[in-house]
Amino acid sequence: MDTPSPAHRHRRGRATGRAWLLPLLLLGACSPDDLLTAPDAAREDGPVALAAAALPTDPAYLAPIDLGVLPGFHQSEATAVSDWGVVLVVNSRVDVTFHESAYSVGGGPQISIGHLPGASTGTYALDINGAGVIVGVSADRAFRKVPGQAIEALSGVGTPSRAAAINATGVIAGYTRFGSVEVPWRWTPGSGVQWMGVPSGATSLNVTDINDAGVVLGNAGTRTYLWNAAGTPSLLGTQSGLTKTIGWALSSSRVAVGYGLRPDGTKEALVWSPRLGTPIGLGLGYTASAHDVNASGRIAGARWDGPRSRVGLRAWTRLGGTTLDLPAPGPAGDQWTASALNSCGWIAGGHYPMGGDPLQGQGSHAVLWKRPACG
């Protein structure tokens, strides 16, 4: 089962100026964020994407904290950050054949979470909730790790399986492969597994998130879906001109974020509002993806301003209609991505030094951006 990208998961919780670049909307002088609360009559056509220049740096964020790597590993990536500032970090070697997952409290030293027996490829931790329960995949099996207890395989979900996300009440969402079909599920402590419906005609499927109401977000084939409490999937909208959509994260108010794929292979960062049938494109440049959203409506992601051979990857955050880059100290060619955020707006992501040699300690490192105030 392929590990979804971005290095991603989130936050837990989701309880969670003027922009230099405002997308042009066919609806007139309103921003995509206006559409999240606009009357139903004001909808659908999304923005015309503009070529973005570098954006101002968000002054509310401190310089990123480098979370480093565990001994014996060459690179790391952050996949989630809890409301208590606990960051999940996945470490790997240059050949990426083995993963060691750990957690860092507020940017402190990494502490390994261990492995399930027989984990020849290690452990990939994907999410953490406010109670500190961690979920992911180890030895091709979905797992959870409760604080103070050993890592354990989830009962009843079979193998190969993946626990993709956990909400504030401890309900876990994931999927299991049976032959050539992936089947989504919701797992509850004490009740076990609830199998959910597979969208008709789906040739591939993954689950990416679950909100505190138990609504599950995922992708099947070329489209994005939500699963309700009964496990029934419903299709989210798309924009004309996109060949595929991917949903990454879902807030408690059912705002989803992700991206749409254009025919030329570039990406448009998308926001799905529960009030609109069509997702809103954020118009953040040549190619962009939104990776997480919290209950305050803050979004985080990554974008390229132009073809990769000429520009770096920038980490960004958006709140109230304003998109700003995150602090990115160091050489201009270095690459940065924002993968996950919590309810206070702390953002976990990655730093990829241009031309760095992982064997010399210059590989990608997980990072954490803090902000003094919540939001």
XYZ file of C-alpha atoms in Angstrom:
375
model
C 0.000 0.000 0.000
C 1.595 3.231 -1.122
C 2.187 5.885 1.513
C 0.163 8.948 0.601
C 1.939 12.238 0.038
C 2.319 14.863 1.442
C 4.302 13.605 4.357
C 1.227 14.413 5.888
C -1.176 14.168 8.422
C -2.166 16.798 10.735
C -2.759 18.486 13.699
C -5.137 17.276 16.114
C -6.883 19.468 16.777
C -9.005 21.090 14.484
C -11.105 22.356 17.329
C -9.356 23.737 16.078
C -3.117 42.648 6.117
C -3.765 42.619 2.377
C -2.644 39.733 0.181
C -0.215 40.673 -2.554
C -2.040 38.259 -4.792
C -5.809 37.996 -4.876
C -7.306 35.517 -7.333
C -9.600 36.877 -10.006
C -13.083 35.493 -9.584
C -15.717 35.247 -12.217
C -18.123 36.334 -9.488
C -16.511 39.742 -9.179
C -14.612 41.391 -6.350
C -14.726 38.702 -3.695
C -12.072 36.337 -2.460
C -12.307 32.527 -2.269
C -12.742 32.885 1.485
C -15.835 35.039 0.916
C -17.356 32.136 -0.976
C -17.047 29.881 2.077
C -19.845 31.871 3.695
C -21.521 33.371 0.621
C -25.197 32.730 -0.138
C -25.829 29.658 -2.234
C -26.749 31.870 -5.184
C -23.182 33.184 -5.279
C -21.187 30.192 -6.413
C -19.457 28.032 -8.473
C -17.027 29.166 -11.022
C -13.863 29.573 -8.883
C -10.895 31.791 -9.631
C -8.749 32.180 -12.683
C -5.253 31.155 -11.556
C -2.577 33.839 -11.675
C 1.170 33.395 -11.853
C 2.244 34.125 -8.276
C 5.330 36.013 -7.211
C 6.954 35.527 -3.833
C 4.549 36.477 -1.060
C 5.398 38.415 2.099
C 6.526 36.318 5.067
C 3.965 35.895 7.839
C 5.327 37.968 10.766
C 3.259 35.987 13.289
C 5.482 32.923 12.870
C 8.842 32.347 14.491
C 11.791 30.881 12.600
C 11.347 27.134 12.004
C 12.763 24.664 14.533
C 14.835 21.896 12.933
C 13.700 18.575 14.432
C 16.718 16.694 13.060
C 16.979 12.932 12.570
C 17.367 9.916 14.819
C 20.842 8.293 15.034
C 21.471 5.992 12.072
C 19.046 7.803 9.762
C 19.649 10.403 7.067
C 16.401 12.331 6.585
C 13.107 13.037 8.294
C 9.646 14.437 7.578
C 6.839 15.688 9.805
C 3.433 14.092 9.363
C 1.274 15.570 12.146
C 1.199 17.994 15.079
C -1.156 17.780 18.066
C -2.782 20.616 19.994
C -0.138 20.084 22.675
C 2.649 20.676 20.174
C 3.646 17.032 19.812
C 5.050 16.514 16.300
C 5.149 13.137 14.593
C 8.407 12.626 12.694
C 9.188 9.809 10.252
C 12.908 9.103 9.814
C 14.361 7.178 6.882
C 17.678 6.191 5.371
C 18.839 7.264 1.931
C 17.421 4.121 0.309
C 14.022 4.729 2.046
C 13.671 1.004 2.783
C 13.072 1.441 6.515
C 11.125 4.057 8.497
C 11.510 4.889 12.171
C 8.684 6.986 13.593
C 9.134 9.205 16.618
C 7.588 12.166 18.351
C 9.011 15.504 19.396
C 7.399 17.614 22.115
C 7.436 21.262 21.049
C 10.613 20.866 19.026
C 12.543 18.828 21.592
C 14.497 15.592 21.026
C 12.808 12.810 19.091
C 11.545 9.732 20.979
C 10.895 6.536 18.989
C 7.438 4.945 19.209
C 8.616 1.420 18.328
C 7.347 -1.160 15.844
C 4.928 -4.028 15.511
C 6.582 -7.474 15.398
C 7.905 -8.298 11.927
C 8.040 -4.691 10.747
C 10.711 -5.201 8.094
C 10.090 -1.771 6.609
C 9.622 -0.057 9.964
C 6.778 2.152 11.133
C 5.069 5.104 9.443
C 3.104 7.246 11.909
C 0.405 9.330 10.234
C -1.683 11.099 12.872
C -1.987 12.006 16.551
C -4.936 13.371 18.542
C -5.091 15.641 21.565
C -4.919 12.663 23.943
C -1.595 11.679 22.380
C -2.878 8.535 20.644
C -0.798 7.865 17.518
C -1.938 5.898 14.452
C -0.291 4.712 11.252
C 1.053 1.577 9.602
C 3.684 -0.928 10.760
C 4.420 -4.396 9.346
C 1.724 -3.628 6.741
C -0.869 -3.392 9.526
C -2.862 -0.480 10.896
C -1.777 0.386 14.423
C -2.443 2.708 17.304
C -0.215 3.655 20.209
C -1.785 4.901 23.424
C 0.533 6.939 25.687
C 2.302 4.699 28.171
C 1.436 1.536 26.237
C 3.166 -0.473 23.523
C 2.208 -0.061 19.886
C -0.648 -2.447 18.954
C -2.291 -3.651 15.738
C -5.947 -2.665 15.306
C -8.232 -5.658 15.706
C -10.532 -6.757 12.927
C -9.194 -4.632 10.058
C -6.988 -7.270 8.449
C -3.840 -6.781 6.388
C -2.487 -4.982 4.426
C -4.147 -2.061 6.162
C -3.440 1.538 7.080
C -4.743 3.740 9.908
C -4.727 7.157 8.267
C -6.266 9.497 10.840
C -7.720 9.727 14.353
C -10.160 12.273 15.773
C -10.518 13.835 19.214
C -12.742 11.013 20.514
C -10.328 8.290 19.423
C -12.228 7.126 16.340
C -9.784 5.994 13.651
C -10.262 5.980 9.878
C -8.301 3.877 7.425
C -8.508 1.279 4.698
C -7.590 -2.313 3.920
C -6.720 -3.960 0.639
C -8.572 -7.110 -0.366
C -7.072 -8.385 -3.599
C -7.221 -5.438 -5.992
C -9.812 -3.464 -3.991
C -9.212 -1.080 -1.066
C -12.092 -0.932 1.407
C -12.466 2.024 3.818
C -13.321 1.607 7.471
C -13.958 3.456 10.709
C -12.600 1.881 13.939
C -13.913 2.747 17.406
C -12.397 1.640 20.739
C -14.708 -0.928 22.295
C -16.777 -1.402 19.132
C -14.107 -2.309 16.621
C -14.357 -1.962 12.872
C -17.198 -0.537 10.767
C -16.696 -1.273 7.076
C -17.771 1.542 4.766
C -18.960 1.622 1.189
C -16.684 1.559 -1.844
C -17.758 4.097 -4.500
C -19.100 2.424 -7.618
C -16.415 1.776 -10.219
C -13.525 2.865 -7.985
C -10.233 1.407 -9.192
C -8.153 2.700 -6.282
C -8.979 4.196 -2.909
C -7.385 5.848 0.087
C -8.604 7.496 3.276
C -6.904 10.707 4.407
C -8.820 12.194 7.349
C -11.657 11.990 9.869
C -13.172 14.982 11.650
C -14.494 15.127 15.198
C -18.032 14.358 13.992
C -16.765 11.093 12.489
C -17.089 12.209 8.855
C -14.349 10.571 6.783
C -12.491 12.112 3.836
C -10.827 10.089 1.101
C -10.228 9.623 -2.598
C -11.335 6.951 -5.039
C -10.317 6.813 -8.673
C -10.019 10.426 -9.829
C -12.483 11.979 -7.346
C -12.788 12.965 -3.693
C -15.457 11.630 -1.308
C -16.935 12.021 2.160
C -18.307 9.074 4.151
C -21.156 9.737 6.610
C -21.914 7.998 9.919
C -23.602 5.116 8.103
C -20.487 4.599 5.963
C -22.146 5.807 2.760
C -19.865 7.728 0.365
C -20.887 11.012 -1.243
C -19.023 12.630 -4.119
C -17.450 16.073 -3.685
C -17.519 18.459 -6.610
C -14.752 19.290 -9.053
C -13.894 22.157 -11.408
C -14.000 22.021 -15.171
C -10.552 21.520 -16.612
C -9.278 19.327 -13.775
C -8.486 15.683 -14.471
C -8.343 14.562 -10.832
C -8.932 15.827 -7.297
C -7.256 14.807 -4.036
C -8.632 15.744 -0.624
C -6.087 15.823 2.219
C -7.794 17.242 5.290
C -11.251 17.880 6.732
C -12.208 20.368 9.457
C -14.900 19.999 12.106
C -17.132 22.272 9.994
C -16.665 19.964 6.969
C -14.359 22.289 5.042
C -11.980 20.080 3.068
C -8.705 21.040 1.400
C -6.456 19.418 -1.180
C -5.661 19.950 -4.831
C -6.883 19.421 -8.361
C -4.682 18.103 -11.163
C -4.615 19.999 -14.458
C -4.011 18.285 -17.824
C -0.413 19.589 -17.907
C 0.355 17.928 -14.553
C 0.345 21.111 -12.444
C -1.873 21.425 -9.369
C -4.461 23.929 -8.166
C -4.896 24.229 -4.382
C -8.569 23.588 -3.599
C -11.023 24.284 -0.778
C -14.370 22.485 -0.576
C -17.085 24.287 1.390
C -20.137 22.325 2.580
C -22.300 25.110 1.125
C -20.913 24.981 -2.412
C -21.088 22.265 -5.010
C -17.809 23.208 -6.654
C -14.418 23.528 -4.932
C -12.729 26.915 -4.743
C -9.323 27.296 -6.381
C -6.923 29.487 -4.416
C -4.898 30.686 -7.422
C -1.515 30.359 -5.722
C 0.690 30.150 -8.771
C 2.210 27.623 -11.111
C 1.371 24.602 -8.943
C 0.113 24.389 -5.352
C -1.513 22.031 -2.867
C -3.399 22.661 0.389
C -2.409 20.064 2.987
C -4.312 20.870 6.171
C -7.041 23.077 7.669
C -8.011 23.784 11.275
C -11.255 24.891 12.905
C -10.253 28.549 12.656
C -10.153 28.184 8.881
C -6.365 28.473 8.691
C -4.944 26.473 5.781
C -1.363 25.352 5.189
C 0.331 23.906 2.128
C 3.113 24.202 -0.421
C 3.483 25.862 -3.824
C 5.852 26.378 -6.722
C 5.940 29.813 -8.362
C 7.138 28.364 -11.657
C 8.737 25.277 -13.231
C 10.744 23.344 -10.672
C 14.026 23.865 -12.479
C 13.827 27.605 -11.798
C 12.178 28.168 -8.432
C 12.029 26.675 -4.966
C 9.151 25.053 -3.124
C 7.517 27.476 -0.675
C 5.511 26.705 2.472
C 2.473 28.948 2.934
C -0.416 29.596 5.282
C -3.750 31.300 4.638
C -6.279 32.872 6.994
C -9.111 35.295 6.322
C -8.317 35.732 2.637
C -4.613 36.490 3.071
C -1.947 34.024 1.952
C 1.567 34.465 3.333
C 4.769 32.470 3.072
C 6.249 30.921 6.202
C 9.727 31.973 7.352
C 12.344 30.157 5.272
C 15.859 31.076 6.397
C 18.832 29.900 4.383
C 19.727 29.759 0.681
C 17.067 30.918 -1.765
C 17.092 27.560 -3.584
C 16.128 25.517 -0.520
C 12.693 23.908 -0.533
C 10.085 24.058 2.234
C 6.687 22.452 2.697
C 3.899 22.825 5.273
C 2.277 19.448 5.934
C 0.130 19.794 9.057
C -1.189 22.301 11.584
C -2.919 22.320 14.947
C -5.702 24.439 16.412
C -3.260 27.141 17.556
C -1.804 27.407 14.074
C 1.522 25.686 14.789
C 2.671 24.158 11.512
C 4.807 21.067 10.940
C 6.562 20.512 7.650
C 9.879 19.881 5.959
C 13.071 21.614 4.841
C 14.918 20.242 1.811
C 18.386 21.829 1.352
C 19.294 22.456 -2.278
C 22.109 20.086 -3.260
C 22.454 18.678 0.257
C 24.073 15.267 0.755
C 21.987 13.126 3.140
C 25.026 10.983 3.937
C 26.712 14.119 5.259
C 23.767 15.135 7.415
C 22.365 17.487 4.786
C 19.182 15.637 3.865
C 15.607 16.776 4.383
C 14.620 17.517 7.974
C 11.274 17.838 9.702
C 10.601 21.350 10.995
C 8.108 23.105 13.245
C 6.876 26.693 12.885
C 5.489 28.116 16.127
C 3.438 31.255 16.681
C 3.032 32.984 20.059
C -0.752 33.368 19.705
C -3.404 30.836 18.771
C -5.247 31.076 15.460
